[in-house]
Coordinates of C-alpha atoms in Angstrom, one line a residue:
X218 CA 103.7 34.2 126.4
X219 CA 102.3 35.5 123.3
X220 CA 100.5 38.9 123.5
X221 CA 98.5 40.0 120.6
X222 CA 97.3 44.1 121.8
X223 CA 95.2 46.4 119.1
X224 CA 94.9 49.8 119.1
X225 CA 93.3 52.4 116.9
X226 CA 89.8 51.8 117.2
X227 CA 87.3 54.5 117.6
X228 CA 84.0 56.5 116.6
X229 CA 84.3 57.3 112.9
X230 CA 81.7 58.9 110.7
X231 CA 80.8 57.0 107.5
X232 CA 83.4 57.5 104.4
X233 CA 86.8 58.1 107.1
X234 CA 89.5 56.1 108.1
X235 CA 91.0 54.7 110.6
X236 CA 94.4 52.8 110.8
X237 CA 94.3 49.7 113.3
X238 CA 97.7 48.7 115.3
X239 CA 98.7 45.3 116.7
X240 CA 101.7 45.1 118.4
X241 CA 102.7 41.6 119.1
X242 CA 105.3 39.6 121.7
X243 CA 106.3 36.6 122.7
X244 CA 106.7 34.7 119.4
X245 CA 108.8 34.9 116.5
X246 CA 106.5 37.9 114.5
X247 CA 108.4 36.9 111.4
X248 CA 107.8 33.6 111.3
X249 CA 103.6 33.7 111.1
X250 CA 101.3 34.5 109.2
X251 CA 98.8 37.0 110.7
X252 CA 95.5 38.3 110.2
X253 CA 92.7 40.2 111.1
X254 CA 89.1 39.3 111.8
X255 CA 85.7 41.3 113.2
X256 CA 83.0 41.0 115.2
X257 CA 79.6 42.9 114.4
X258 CA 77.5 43.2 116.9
X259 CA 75.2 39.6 117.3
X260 CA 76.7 38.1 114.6
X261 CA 79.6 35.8 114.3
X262 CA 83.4 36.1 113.7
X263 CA 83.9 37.4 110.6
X264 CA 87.6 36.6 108.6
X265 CA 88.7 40.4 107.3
X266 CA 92.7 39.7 105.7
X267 CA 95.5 38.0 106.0
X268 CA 98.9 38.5 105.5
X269 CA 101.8 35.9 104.5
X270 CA 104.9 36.4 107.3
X271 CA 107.1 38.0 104.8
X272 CA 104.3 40.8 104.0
X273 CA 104.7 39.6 100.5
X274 CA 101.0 38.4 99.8
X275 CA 98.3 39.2 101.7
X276 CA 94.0 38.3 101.0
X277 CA 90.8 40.1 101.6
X278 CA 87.5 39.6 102.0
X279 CA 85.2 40.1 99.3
X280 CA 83.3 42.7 101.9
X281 CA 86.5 44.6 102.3
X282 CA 88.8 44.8 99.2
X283 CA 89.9 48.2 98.0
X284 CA 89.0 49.7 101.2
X285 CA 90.8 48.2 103.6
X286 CA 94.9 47.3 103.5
X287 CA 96.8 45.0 105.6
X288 CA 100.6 45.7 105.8
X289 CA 102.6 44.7 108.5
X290 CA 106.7 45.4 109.8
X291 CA 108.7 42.8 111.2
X292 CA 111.2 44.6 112.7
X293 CA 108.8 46.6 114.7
X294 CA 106.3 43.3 115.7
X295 CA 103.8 45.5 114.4
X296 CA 100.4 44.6 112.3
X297 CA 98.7 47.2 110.3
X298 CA 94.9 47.3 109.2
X299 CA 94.2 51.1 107.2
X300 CA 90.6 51.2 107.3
X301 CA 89.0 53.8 103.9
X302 CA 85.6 54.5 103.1
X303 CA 83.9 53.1 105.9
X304 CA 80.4 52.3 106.4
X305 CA 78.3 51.3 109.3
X306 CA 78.3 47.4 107.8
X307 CA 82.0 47.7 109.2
X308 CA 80.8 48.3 113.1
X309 CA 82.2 46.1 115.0
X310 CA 85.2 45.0 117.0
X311 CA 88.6 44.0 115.1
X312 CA 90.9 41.4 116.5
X313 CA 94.6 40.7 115.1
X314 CA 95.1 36.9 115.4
X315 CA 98.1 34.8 114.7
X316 CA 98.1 31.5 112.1
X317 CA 95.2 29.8 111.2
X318 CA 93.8 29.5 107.3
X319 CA 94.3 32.1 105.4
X320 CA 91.1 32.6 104.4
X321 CA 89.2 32.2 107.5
X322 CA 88.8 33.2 111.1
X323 CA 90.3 30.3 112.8
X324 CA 93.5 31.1 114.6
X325 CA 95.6 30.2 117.2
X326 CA 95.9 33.0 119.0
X327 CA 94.1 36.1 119.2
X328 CA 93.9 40.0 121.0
X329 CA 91.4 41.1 122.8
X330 CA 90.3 43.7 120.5
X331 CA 89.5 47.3 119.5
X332 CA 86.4 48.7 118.8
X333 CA 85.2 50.7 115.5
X334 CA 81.7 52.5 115.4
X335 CA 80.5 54.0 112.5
X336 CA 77.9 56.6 112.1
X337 CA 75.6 57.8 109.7

């Protein structure tokens, strides 16, 4: 079955970095497009980036560009979200989800998350 599982998460203090792992099975990797998508705290799903299956193109959110980079390898299964000059707006938890629009949170299948806190 397909598995999406995060890793990387953790308490950061505002202006570090973090780098965000999703290590995915069951499916053909190469063959989707992935993204990534966050959840602050009382507020909705919020689409972060996408990435096209070959790694070739990939979109951000307004919110994130030139902070954050999506990359991805295919011959590890792996998904990638580096994380720079963060700020408490960017509290939340981050899920890696497979297909979907590119430009929005809807997927068909997503992890169950890994957490980022920011401080001050």
């Amino acid at each position: 079955q397909v598995q999406l599982v995060e890793s990387g998460g953790g308490l950061v203090q505002t202006g570090g970095s973090l780098r965000l792992s999703c290590q995915a099975s069951g499916f053909a990797f190469d063959h989707y497009a992935m993204k990534w998508v966050r959840q602050a705290p009382g507020k909705d799903l919020e689409w972060i980036s996408s990435i096209y299956s070959g790694g070739e193109i990939s979109k951000s959110a307004d919110s994130v560009r030139g902070r954050f980079i999506i990359s991805r390898d295919n011959a590890k299964n792996t998904l990638y979200l580096q994380l720079n000059n963060l700020k408490p707006d960017d509290t939340g938890v981050y899920y890696c989800a497979r297909g979907g629009p590119m430009t929005d949170s809807r997927s068909d299948y997503r992890g169950q998350g890994t957490r980022v806190t920011v401080f001050s």
